[in-house]
Amino acid sequence: MSWQYFTGIFPALLSGTSMTLSIFGLTLLLALPLGLLVSVGLRSHFKPLRALLDFYVWVMRGTPLLLQLIFVFYGLPLIHLVLERYSAALFAFVLNYATYFAEIFRGGLQSVDQGQIEAAQMLKLKPKQIFMHIILPQVNKKVIPAIGNEVINLVKDSSLVYVIGLGDLLRAGNIAMARDVTLLPLLAVAAIYLVLTAVLTWLLRRAERHYAYYE
Amino acid sequence: MLTLTNISKQIDQRQILKAVSLTVKDGETLCIVGPSGAGKTTLLRIITGLIDYDQGQIQLNQREFRPSRDNLQQGVIGGVFQDFRLFPHLTTLENVMLAPKLTGLLSADEARQQATELLTQLGLEQQAQQYTFQLSGGQKQRVSIARALALKPQILCYDEPTSALDPNLRDSVSQLLLQLKQTGMTQIVVTHDLTFAEQIAAQTYHLAPLQ
Ligand SMILES: Nc1ncnc2c1ncn2[C@@H]1O[C@H](COP(=O)(O)OP(=O)(O)O)[C@@H](O)[C@H]1O
Ligand SMILES: [Mg+2]
Protein backbone atom coordinates (compact mmCIF):
# COMPACT_ATOMS: atom_id res chain seq x y z
CA MET A 1 0.00 0.00 0.00
CA SER A 2 2.72 2.45 0.95
CA TRP A 3 4.63 1.73 -2.25
CA GLN A 4 1.59 2.74 -4.20
CA TYR A 5 1.34 5.80 -2.02
CA PHE A 6 4.90 6.79 -2.90
CA THR A 7 4.36 6.37 -6.61
CA GLY A 8 1.26 8.50 -6.19
CA ILE A 9 3.06 11.46 -4.66
CA PHE A 10 6.14 10.97 -6.79
CA PRO A 11 5.19 13.41 -9.59
CA ALA A 12 4.61 16.18 -7.04
CA LEU A 13 7.92 15.46 -5.33
CA LEU A 14 9.67 15.36 -8.68
CA SER A 15 8.39 18.77 -9.63
CA GLY A 16 9.47 20.04 -6.21
CA THR A 17 12.90 18.53 -6.78
CA SER A 18 13.23 20.32 -10.09
CA MET A 19 12.49 23.64 -8.36
CA THR A 20 15.04 22.82 -5.67
CA LEU A 21 17.63 21.91 -8.28
CA SER A 22 16.92 24.96 -10.36
CA ILE A 23 17.37 27.35 -7.41
CA PHE A 24 20.45 25.41 -6.39
CA GLY A 25 22.04 25.31 -9.83
CA LEU A 26 21.41 28.89 -10.82
CA THR A 27 22.51 30.21 -7.45
CA LEU A 28 25.75 28.30 -7.75
CA LEU A 29 26.28 29.41 -11.32
CA LEU A 30 25.83 33.09 -10.45
CA ALA A 31 27.08 33.29 -6.86
CA LEU A 32 30.45 31.65 -7.51
CA PRO A 33 31.67 34.21 -10.06
CA LEU A 34 30.07 37.05 -8.09
CA GLY A 35 31.77 35.82 -4.94
CA LEU A 36 35.11 35.69 -6.73
CA LEU A 37 34.59 39.23 -7.98
CA VAL A 38 33.67 40.43 -4.49
CA SER A 39 36.73 38.73 -3.00
CA VAL A 40 38.95 40.54 -5.48
CA GLY A 41 37.19 43.79 -4.58
CA LEU A 42 37.69 43.10 -0.89
CA ARG A 43 41.43 43.17 -1.53
CA SER A 44 41.29 46.34 -3.59
CA HIS A 45 43.43 49.32 -2.61
CA PHE A 46 40.44 51.58 -3.28
CA LYS A 47 39.06 52.15 0.21
CA PRO A 48 35.46 53.19 -0.62
CA LEU A 49 34.97 50.01 -2.65
CA ARG A 50 36.36 47.91 0.17
CA ALA A 51 34.15 49.64 2.72
CA LEU A 52 31.09 49.10 0.56
CA LEU A 53 31.84 45.42 0.04
CA ASP A 54 32.66 44.92 3.71
CA PHE A 55 29.25 46.37 4.53
CA TYR A 56 27.53 44.14 2.00
CA VAL A 57 29.24 41.03 3.33
CA TRP A 58 28.49 42.04 6.91
CA VAL A 59 24.78 42.51 6.21
CA MET A 60 24.33 39.32 4.21
CA ARG A 61 26.25 37.13 6.62
CA GLY A 62 24.89 38.84 9.69
CA THR A 63 21.19 38.32 9.00
CA PRO A 64 19.25 35.12 8.33
CA LEU A 65 18.76 34.12 4.74
CA LEU A 66 15.09 33.59 5.55
CA LEU A 67 14.79 37.22 6.54
CA GLN A 68 16.55 38.30 3.36
CA LEU A 69 14.13 36.27 1.25
CA ILE A 70 11.14 37.87 2.93
CA PHE A 71 12.70 41.30 2.60
CA VAL A 72 13.41 40.92 -1.11
CA PHE A 73 9.95 39.60 -1.93
CA TYR A 74 7.76 41.63 0.43
CA GLY A 75 10.03 44.55 1.31
CA LEU A 76 11.48 45.69 -2.00
CA PRO A 77 8.04 46.31 -3.57
CA LEU A 78 7.67 49.10 -1.00
CA ILE A 79 10.36 50.95 -2.92
CA HIS A 80 8.69 49.90 -6.19
CA LEU A 81 11.11 47.09 -6.93
CA VAL A 82 8.81 44.18 -7.61
CA LEU A 83 10.32 40.80 -8.38
CA GLU A 84 8.25 37.75 -9.11
CA ARG A 85 8.70 34.86 -6.69
CA TYR A 86 11.36 32.92 -8.51
CA SER A 87 13.49 35.96 -9.36
CA ALA A 88 13.18 37.22 -5.80
CA ALA A 89 14.36 33.88 -4.45
CA LEU A 90 17.25 33.75 -6.86
CA PHE A 91 18.20 37.36 -6.12
CA ALA A 92 18.35 36.75 -2.38
CA PHE A 93 20.17 33.44 -2.70
CA VAL A 94 22.79 34.76 -5.11
CA LEU A 95 23.48 37.88 -3.03
CA ASN A 96 23.65 35.81 0.12
CA TYR A 97 25.77 32.95 -1.11
CA ALA A 98 28.13 35.24 -2.99
CA THR A 99 29.28 36.65 0.36
CA TYR A 100 30.09 33.22 1.75
CA PHE A 101 31.95 32.35 -1.42
CA ALA A 102 33.71 35.73 -1.32
CA GLU A 103 35.05 35.06 2.15
CA ILE A 104 36.29 31.67 1.06
CA PHE A 105 37.93 33.05 -2.08
CA ARG A 106 39.47 35.86 -0.06
CA GLY A 107 41.22 33.34 2.14
CA GLY A 108 42.31 31.46 -0.98
CA LEU A 109 43.70 34.60 -2.60
CA GLN A 110 45.58 35.45 0.58
CA SER A 111 47.18 32.03 0.60
CA VAL A 112 48.77 32.45 -2.83
CA ASP A 113 52.46 33.21 -2.38
CA GLN A 114 53.36 36.73 -3.49
CA GLY A 115 56.46 35.19 -5.02
CA GLN A 116 54.30 33.38 -7.58
CA ILE A 117 52.96 36.70 -8.77
CA GLU A 118 56.42 38.21 -8.98
CA ALA A 119 57.65 35.21 -10.95
CA ALA A 120 54.82 35.75 -13.41
CA GLN A 121 55.48 39.48 -13.61
CA MET A 122 59.10 38.80 -14.38
CA LEU A 123 57.89 36.57 -17.22
CA LYS A 124 56.04 39.58 -18.62
CA LEU A 125 52.56 38.21 -18.07
CA LYS A 126 49.76 40.75 -17.87
CA PRO A 127 47.73 41.12 -14.65
CA LYS A 128 44.75 39.35 -16.17
CA GLN A 129 46.91 36.46 -17.38
CA ILE A 130 48.53 36.21 -13.97
CA PHE A 131 45.10 36.02 -12.38
CA MET A 132 43.71 33.42 -14.76
CA HIS A 133 46.78 31.21 -15.21
CA ILE A 134 48.70 31.49 -11.94
CA ILE A 135 46.47 32.71 -9.13
CA LEU A 136 43.08 31.18 -9.89
CA PRO A 137 44.23 27.56 -10.35
CA GLN A 138 46.09 27.74 -7.04
CA VAL A 139 43.12 29.36 -5.33
CA ASN A 140 40.74 26.70 -6.66
CA LYS A 141 42.77 23.94 -5.11
CA LYS A 142 42.69 25.70 -1.75
CA VAL A 143 39.00 26.58 -1.69
CA ILE A 144 37.30 23.45 -2.99
CA PRO A 145 36.73 21.82 0.43
CA ALA A 146 35.22 24.99 1.90
CA ILE A 147 33.18 25.68 -1.23
CA GLY A 148 31.98 22.10 -1.00
CA ASN A 149 30.53 22.70 2.46
CA GLU A 150 28.60 25.69 1.20
CA VAL A 151 27.37 23.75 -1.82
CA ILE A 152 25.88 21.11 0.46
CA ASN A 153 24.37 23.83 2.65
CA LEU A 154 22.86 25.44 -0.40
CA VAL A 155 20.94 22.30 -1.35
CA LYS A 156 19.30 22.28 2.04
CA ASP A 157 18.92 26.08 2.31
CA SER A 158 17.01 26.08 -0.95
CA SER A 159 14.06 24.72 1.03
CA LEU A 160 13.68 28.22 2.51
CA VAL A 161 12.01 29.40 -0.69
CA TYR A 162 8.73 27.99 0.66
CA VAL A 163 8.40 31.21 2.66
CA ILE A 164 7.64 33.19 -0.47
CA GLY A 165 5.40 30.48 -1.84
CA LEU A 166 7.65 28.63 -4.23
CA GLY A 167 6.98 24.94 -4.67
CA ASP A 168 10.25 23.24 -3.84
CA LEU A 169 10.86 19.69 -2.73
CA LEU A 170 10.21 20.23 0.98
CA ARG A 171 7.04 22.12 0.27
CA ALA A 172 5.79 19.33 -1.97
CA GLY A 173 6.38 16.93 0.89
CA ASN A 174 4.66 19.22 3.38
CA ILE A 175 1.58 19.54 1.22
CA ALA A 176 1.28 15.78 0.82
CA MET A 177 1.82 15.31 4.53
CA ALA A 178 -0.88 17.78 5.52
CA ARG A 179 -3.33 16.44 2.97
CA ASP A 180 -2.85 12.74 3.69
CA VAL A 181 -2.02 13.10 7.38
CA THR A 182 1.06 10.90 7.20
CA LEU A 183 4.77 11.36 7.72
CA LEU A 184 5.64 9.15 4.77
CA PRO A 185 6.13 12.05 2.30
CA LEU A 186 8.77 13.50 4.59
CA LEU A 187 10.66 10.21 4.49
CA ALA A 188 10.59 10.36 0.72
CA VAL A 189 11.74 13.99 0.81
CA ALA A 190 14.62 13.13 3.14
CA ALA A 191 15.63 10.29 0.84
CA ILE A 192 15.72 12.61 -2.16
CA TYR A 193 17.83 15.21 -0.29
CA LEU A 194 20.19 12.45 0.75
CA VAL A 195 20.56 11.26 -2.82
CA LEU A 196 21.24 14.83 -3.98
CA THR A 197 23.87 15.48 -1.32
CA ALA A 198 25.47 12.09 -1.95
CA VAL A 199 25.84 12.88 -5.63
CA LEU A 200 27.24 16.32 -4.84
CA THR A 201 29.66 14.95 -2.27
CA TRP A 202 30.90 12.50 -4.87
CA LEU A 203 31.37 15.29 -7.43
CA LEU A 204 33.19 17.44 -4.89
CA ARG A 205 35.53 14.60 -3.99
CA ARG A 206 36.31 14.25 -7.66
CA ALA A 207 37.04 17.96 -7.92
CA GLU A 208 39.34 17.72 -4.90
CA ARG A 209 41.12 14.79 -6.46
CA HIS A 210 41.43 16.70 -9.70
CA TYR A 211 43.50 19.30 -7.86
CA ALA A 212 45.38 16.78 -5.75
CA TYR A 213 47.97 16.15 -8.43
CA TYR A 214 50.48 18.53 -6.88
CA GLU A 215 51.83 19.12 -3.36
CA MET B 1 75.08 45.70 -23.34
CA LEU B 2 73.43 46.89 -20.17
CA THR B 3 74.43 50.14 -18.54
CA LEU B 4 73.19 51.43 -15.22
CA THR B 5 73.99 55.06 -14.47
CA ASN B 6 73.55 56.48 -10.98
CA ILE B 7 70.66 54.26 -10.03
CA SER B 8 69.17 55.19 -6.68
CA LYS B 9 66.34 53.64 -4.76
CA GLN B 10 64.56 54.42 -1.55
CA ILE B 11 62.17 52.05 0.19
CA ASP B 12 60.06 53.42 3.02
CA GLN B 13 62.14 56.60 3.12
CA ARG B 14 65.30 54.56 3.55
CA GLN B 15 68.04 54.85 0.97
CA ILE B 16 68.78 51.31 -0.21
CA LEU B 17 70.82 52.06 -3.32
CA LYS B 18 72.72 55.24 -4.04
CA ALA B 19 74.13 56.15 -7.42
CA VAL B 20 74.90 52.64 -8.57
CA SER B 21 76.63 52.59 -11.94
CA LEU B 22 77.75 49.49 -13.74
CA THR B 23 78.09 48.04 -17.19
CA VAL B 24 77.69 44.49 -18.45
CA LYS B 25 78.99 43.83 -21.95
CA ASP B 26 77.36 41.33 -24.28
CA GLY B 27 78.38 37.77 -23.55
CA GLU B 28 80.00 38.75 -20.29
CA THR B 29 79.20 37.45 -16.84
CA LEU B 30 79.11 40.05 -14.10
CA CYS B 31 79.23 39.06 -10.47
CA ILE B 32 77.68 41.39 -7.95
CA VAL B 33 79.13 40.74 -4.53
CA GLY B 34 78.55 42.45 -1.25
CA PRO B 35 77.51 41.81 2.33
CA SER B 36 74.02 40.84 3.30
CA GLY B 37 71.71 43.85 3.30
CA ALA B 38 73.83 45.76 0.81
CA GLY B 39 70.94 45.89 -1.65
CA LYS B 40 71.95 43.19 -4.11
CA THR B 41 68.48 41.68 -4.36
CA THR B 42 66.96 45.13 -4.65
CA LEU B 43 69.33 45.94 -7.51
CA LEU B 44 68.36 42.71 -9.31
CA ARG B 45 64.68 43.46 -8.76
CA ILE B 46 65.22 46.81 -10.46
CA ILE B 47 67.16 45.30 -13.35
CA THR B 48 64.53 42.60 -13.93
CA GLY B 49 61.72 45.14 -13.70
CA LEU B 50 59.96 43.92 -10.57
CA ILE B 51 60.34 47.33 -8.98
CA ASP B 52 61.11 50.76 -10.33
CA TYR B 53 64.06 52.98 -9.45
CA ASP B 54 63.87 56.57 -8.23
CA GLN B 55 66.77 58.17 -10.04
CA GLY B 56 69.29 57.29 -12.67
CA GLN B 57 69.15 55.71 -16.06
CA ILE B 58 69.27 52.25 -17.54
CA GLN B 59 70.31 51.58 -21.10
CA LEU B 60 70.01 48.34 -22.98
CA ASN B 61 72.14 48.28 -26.13
CA GLN B 62 72.63 52.04 -25.95
CA ARG B 63 68.92 52.71 -25.79
CA GLU B 64 67.00 54.00 -22.82
CA PHE B 65 65.29 51.08 -21.12
CA ARG B 66 62.79 50.97 -18.26
CA PRO B 67 62.66 47.31 -17.17
CA SER B 68 59.47 47.66 -15.13
CA ARG B 69 57.53 49.23 -17.98
CA ASP B 70 59.01 48.27 -21.31
CA ASN B 71 57.50 45.37 -23.16
CA LEU B 72 58.96 42.30 -24.81
CA GLN B 73 59.85 44.08 -28.02
CA GLN B 74 62.02 46.61 -26.23
CA GLY B 75 64.00 43.92 -24.47
CA VAL B 76 63.81 41.24 -21.83
CA ILE B 77 65.96 40.80 -18.78
CA GLY B 78 65.18 37.43 -17.27
CA GLY B 79 65.71 36.37 -13.72
CA VAL B 80 66.12 33.29 -11.57
CA PHE B 81 64.92 33.70 -8.01
CA GLN B 82 66.87 32.48 -5.04
CA ASP B 83 63.92 30.20 -4.17
CA PHE B 84 63.08 29.40 -7.85
CA ARG B 85 59.33 30.12 -7.58
CA LEU B 86 58.21 27.55 -10.09
CA PHE B 87 54.49 27.26 -10.71
CA PRO B 88 53.35 24.25 -8.68
CA HIS B 89 50.16 23.62 -10.65
CA LEU B 90 52.00 23.23 -13.94
CA THR B 91 54.28 20.51 -15.21
CA THR B 92 57.92 21.27 -15.84
CA LEU B 93 57.21 21.57 -19.54
CA GLU B 94 54.21 23.87 -18.95
CA ASN B 95 56.31 26.04 -16.63
CA VAL B 96 58.74 26.61 -19.46
CA MET B 97 56.24 27.11 -22.27
CA LEU B 98 53.75 29.32 -20.42
CA ALA B 99 55.35 32.75 -20.83
CA PRO B 100 56.25 32.63 -24.53
CA LYS B 101 52.78 31.26 -25.26
CA LEU B 102 50.82 33.82 -23.23
CA THR B 103 52.89 36.80 -24.26
CA GLY B 104 52.43 35.86 -27.90
CA LEU B 105 56.16 35.51 -28.46
CA LEU B 106 55.57 32.01 -29.84
CA SER B 107 52.58 29.93 -30.87
CA ALA B 108 51.57 27.15 -28.50
CA ASP B 109 53.28 24.57 -30.71
CA GLU B 110 56.46 26.58 -31.03
CA ALA B 111 56.49 27.24 -27.29
CA ARG B 112 56.15 23.52 -26.59
CA GLN B 113 58.89 22.68 -29.05
CA GLN B 114 61.19 25.31 -27.61
CA ALA B 115 60.47 24.19 -24.03
CA THR B 116 61.30 20.61 -24.97
CA GLU B 117 64.58 21.75 -26.48
CA LEU B 118 65.50 23.90 -23.50
CA LEU B 119 64.72 21.11 -21.06
CA THR B 120 66.79 18.68 -23.09
CA GLN B 121 69.64 21.14 -23.23
CA LEU B 122 69.53 21.43 -19.45
CA GLY B 123 69.33 17.67 -18.94
CA LEU B 124 65.69 17.65 -17.82
CA GLU B 125 63.99 15.73 -20.62
CA GLN B 126 63.01 13.00 -18.15
CA GLN B 127 61.28 15.56 -15.93
CA ALA B 128 59.21 17.30 -18.61
CA GLN B 129 55.91 15.80 -17.52
CA GLN B 130 56.59 15.91 -13.78
CA TYR B 131 55.22 18.49 -11.41
CA THR B 132 57.76 20.69 -9.76
CA PHE B 133 57.30 19.28 -6.25
CA GLN B 134 58.80 16.06 -7.58
CA LEU B 135 62.07 17.74 -8.55
CA SER B 136 65.29 18.11 -6.59
CA GLY B 137 66.65 21.54 -5.74
CA GLY B 138 69.15 21.48 -8.58
CA GLN B 139 66.48 20.40 -11.05
CA LYS B 140 64.15 23.16 -9.87
CA GLN B 141 66.85 25.68 -10.47
CA ARG B 142 67.43 24.42 -13.99
CA VAL B 143 63.71 24.54 -14.75
CA SER B 144 63.71 28.07 -13.45
CA ILE B 145 66.58 28.90 -15.80
CA ALA B 146 64.81 27.23 -18.73
CA ARG B 147 61.64 29.16 -17.90
CA ALA B 148 63.56 32.43 -17.99
CA LEU B 149 65.42 31.49 -21.19
CA ALA B 150 62.14 30.72 -22.92
CA LEU B 151 61.46 34.44 -23.30
CA LYS B 152 64.76 34.81 -25.16
CA PRO B 153 66.18 37.36 -22.74
CA GLN B 154 69.11 39.60 -23.66
CA ILE B 155 70.39 39.15 -20.12
CA LEU B 156 69.78 36.54 -17.43
CA CYS B 157 70.08 37.43 -13.74
CA TYR B 158 70.52 35.07 -10.81
CA ASP B 159 70.03 35.90 -7.15
CA GLU B 160 72.36 33.79 -5.00
CA PRO B 161 72.10 30.72 -7.25
CA THR B 162 74.08 28.52 -4.87
CA SER B 163 72.44 29.50 -1.61
CA ALA B 164 69.39 27.23 -1.75
CA LEU B 165 71.36 24.21 -2.96
CA ASP B 166 73.61 21.59 -1.42
CA PRO B 167 77.17 22.92 -1.28
CA ASN B 168 78.31 19.99 -3.42
CA LEU B 169 76.09 21.25 -6.25
CA ARG B 170 78.06 24.47 -6.53
CA ASP B 171 80.37 23.13 -9.19
CA SER B 172 77.51 21.99 -11.39
CA VAL B 173 75.88 25.42 -11.14
CA SER B 174 79.09 27.14 -12.15
CA GLN B 175 79.47 24.68 -15.02
CA LEU B 176 75.96 25.45 -16.18
CA LEU B 177 76.59 29.18 -16.08
CA LEU B 178 79.82 28.75 -18.01
CA GLN B 179 77.99 26.61 -20.53
CA LEU B 180 75.39 29.36 -21.00
CA LYS B 181 78.16 31.90 -21.32
CA GLN B 182 79.51 29.83 -24.20
CA THR B 183 76.19 30.18 -25.99
CA GLY B 184 76.72 33.94 -25.78
CA MET B 185 74.40 34.59 -22.85
CA THR B 186 75.00 37.76 -20.90
CA GLN B 187 74.63 37.05 -17.20
CA ILE B 188 74.45 38.95 -13.92
CA VAL B 189 75.01 36.86 -10.82
CA VAL B 190 74.51 38.00 -7.26
CA THR B 191 76.48 35.94 -4.80
CA HIS B 192 78.51 36.22 -1.67
CA ASP B 193 80.29 32.98 -2.40
CA LEU B 194 83.66 34.24 -3.59
CA THR B 195 84.89 30.86 -4.77
CA PHE B 196 81.83 30.56 -6.91
CA ALA B 197 82.34 34.09 -8.19
CA GLU B 198 85.87 33.18 -9.19
CA GLN B 199 84.67 30.07 -11.02
CA ILE B 200 82.21 31.92 -13.22
CA ALA B 201 83.02 35.59 -13.47
CA ALA B 202 85.16 37.71 -15.63
CA GLN B 203 84.02 40.86 -13.86
CA THR B 204 83.10 41.62 -10.28
CA TYR B 205 81.10 44.52 -8.97
CA HIS B 206 81.26 45.26 -5.26
CA LEU B 207 78.10 46.67 -3.81
CA ALA B 208 78.97 48.38 -0.57
CA PRO B 209 76.28 48.86 2.04
CA LEU B 210 75.19 52.44 2.60
CA GLN B 211 75.82 54.04 5.94
N1 LIG C 1 60.29 45.66 0.16
C1 LIG C 1 61.12 46.13 1.12
N2 LIG C 1 60.62 46.82 2.16
C2 LIG C 1 61.45 47.30 3.12
N3 LIG C 1 62.75 47.16 3.12
C3 LIG C 1 63.33 46.48 2.11
C4 LIG C 1 62.53 45.93 1.05
N4 LIG C 1 63.34 45.31 0.18
C5 LIG C 1 64.59 45.48 0.68
N5 LIG C 1 64.58 46.17 1.82
C6 LIG C 1 65.76 46.56 2.63
O1 LIG C 1 66.77 46.91 1.76
C7 LIG C 1 68.03 46.48 2.24
C8 LIG C 1 68.72 45.69 1.16
O2 LIG C 1 68.02 44.48 0.98
P1 LIG C 1 68.41 43.43 -0.13
O3 LIG C 1 68.36 44.10 -1.45
O4 LIG C 1 67.56 42.23 0.05
O5 LIG C 1 69.93 43.13 0.25
P2 LIG C 1 70.84 41.89 -0.11
O6 LIG C 1 70.17 41.11 -1.19
O7 LIG C 1 72.13 42.50 -0.56
O8 LIG C 1 71.02 41.10 1.14
C9 LIG C 1 67.76 45.69 3.50
O9 LIG C 1 68.07 46.49 4.60
C10 LIG C 1 66.30 45.40 3.43
O10 LIG C 1 65.76 45.36 4.71
MG1 LIG D 1 69.51 39.14 -1.28
PDB file of C-alpha atoms in Angstrom, chain A residues 113 116 119 123 134 138 141 212-215, chain B residues 83-98 119 124 126-147:
ATOM      1  CA  ASP A 113      52.457  33.214  -2.382  1.00  0.00           C
ATOM      2  CA  GLN A 116      54.296  33.379  -7.584  1.00  0.00           C
ATOM      3  CA  ALA A 119      57.646  35.214 -10.950  1.00  0.00           C
ATOM      4  CA  LEU A 123      57.890  36.568 -17.221  1.00  0.00           C
ATOM      5  CA  ILE A 134      48.703  31.488 -11.945  1.00  0.00           C
ATOM      6  CA  GLN A 138      46.088  27.737  -7.043  1.00  0.00           C
ATOM      7  CA  LYS A 141      42.772  23.936  -5.109  1.00  0.00           C
ATOM      8  CA  ALA A 212      45.384  16.781  -5.753  1.00  0.00           C
ATOM      9  CA  TYR A 213      47.974  16.153  -8.430  1.00  0.00           C
ATOM     10  CA  TYR A 214      50.478  18.530  -6.878  1.00  0.00           C
ATOM     11  CA  GLU A 215      51.825  19.123  -3.365  1.00  0.00           C
TER      12      GLU A 215
ATOM     13  CA  ASP B  83      63.918  30.204  -4.168  1.00  0.00           C
ATOM     14  CA  PHE B  84      63.080  29.401  -7.851  1.00  0.00           C
ATOM     15  CA  ARG B  85      59.330  30.118  -7.577  1.00  0.00           C
ATOM     16  CA  LEU B  86      58.205  27.547 -10.095  1.00  0.00           C
ATOM     17  CA  PHE B  87      54.489  27.263 -10.710  1.00  0.00           C
ATOM     18  CA  PRO B  88      53.350  24.250  -8.681  1.00  0.00           C
ATOM     19  CA  HIS B  89      50.160  23.623 -10.646  1.00  0.00           C
ATOM     20  CA  LEU B  90      51.995  23.228 -13.940  1.00  0.00           C
ATOM     21  CA  THR B  91      54.284  20.515 -15.208  1.00  0.00           C
ATOM     22  CA  THR B  92      57.915  21.271 -15.845  1.00  0.00           C
ATOM     23  CA  LEU B  93      57.205  21.572 -19.543  1.00  0.00           C
ATOM     24  CA  GLU B  94      54.212  23.870 -18.947  1.00  0.00           C
ATOM     25  CA  ASN B  95      56.305  26.036 -16.631  1.00  0.00           C
ATOM     26  CA  VAL B  96      58.742  26.611 -19.460  1.00  0.00           C
ATOM     27  CA  MET B  97      56.237  27.115 -22.269  1.00  0.00           C
ATOM     28  CA  LEU B  98      53.750  29.324 -20.415  1.00  0.00           C
ATOM     29  CA  LEU B 119      64.719  21.110 -21.061  1.00  0.00           C
ATOM     30  CA  LEU B 124      65.694  17.655 -17.823  1.00  0.00           C
ATOM     31  CA  GLN B 126      63.007  12.998 -18.152  1.00  0.00           C
ATOM     32  CA  GLN B 127      61.282  15.560 -15.928  1.00  0.00           C
ATOM     33  CA  ALA B 128      59.210  17.305 -18.605  1.00  0.00           C
ATOM     34  CA  GLN B 129      55.908  15.803 -17.517  1.00  0.00           C
ATOM     35  CA  GLN B 130      56.589  15.906 -13.783  1.00  0.00           C
ATOM     36  CA  TYR B 131      55.218  18.493 -11.410  1.00  0.00           C
ATOM     37  CA  THR B 132      57.760  20.688  -9.758  1.00  0.00           C
ATOM     38  CA  PHE B 133      57.304  19.283  -6.250  1.00  0.00           C
ATOM     39  CA  GLN B 134      58.795  16.060  -7.580  1.00  0.00           C
ATOM     40  CA  LEU B 135      62.065  17.741  -8.548  1.00  0.00           C
ATOM     41  CA  SER B 136      65.292  18.107  -6.590  1.00  0.00           C
ATOM     42  CA  GLY B 137      66.648  21.542  -5.741  1.00  0.00           C
ATOM     43  CA  GLY B 138      69.152  21.484  -8.581  1.00  0.00           C
ATOM     44  CA  GLN B 139      66.479  20.398 -11.047  1.00  0.00           C
ATOM     45  CA  LYS B 140      64.153  23.156  -9.869  1.00  0.00           C
ATOM     46  CA  GLN B 141      66.851  25.679 -10.474  1.00  0.00           C
ATOM     47  CA  ARG B 142      67.434  24.422 -13.987  1.00  0.00           C
ATOM     48  CA  VAL B 143      63.710  24.536 -14.749  1.00  0.00           C
ATOM     49  CA  SER B 144      63.710  28.073 -13.453  1.00  0.00           C
ATOM     50  CA  ILE B 145      66.583  28.896 -15.801  1.00  0.00           C
ATOM     51  CA  ALA B 146      64.811  27.226 -18.726  1.00  0.00           C
ATOM     52  CA  ARG B 147      61.643  29.163 -17.903  1.00  0.00           C
TER      53      ARG B 147
END
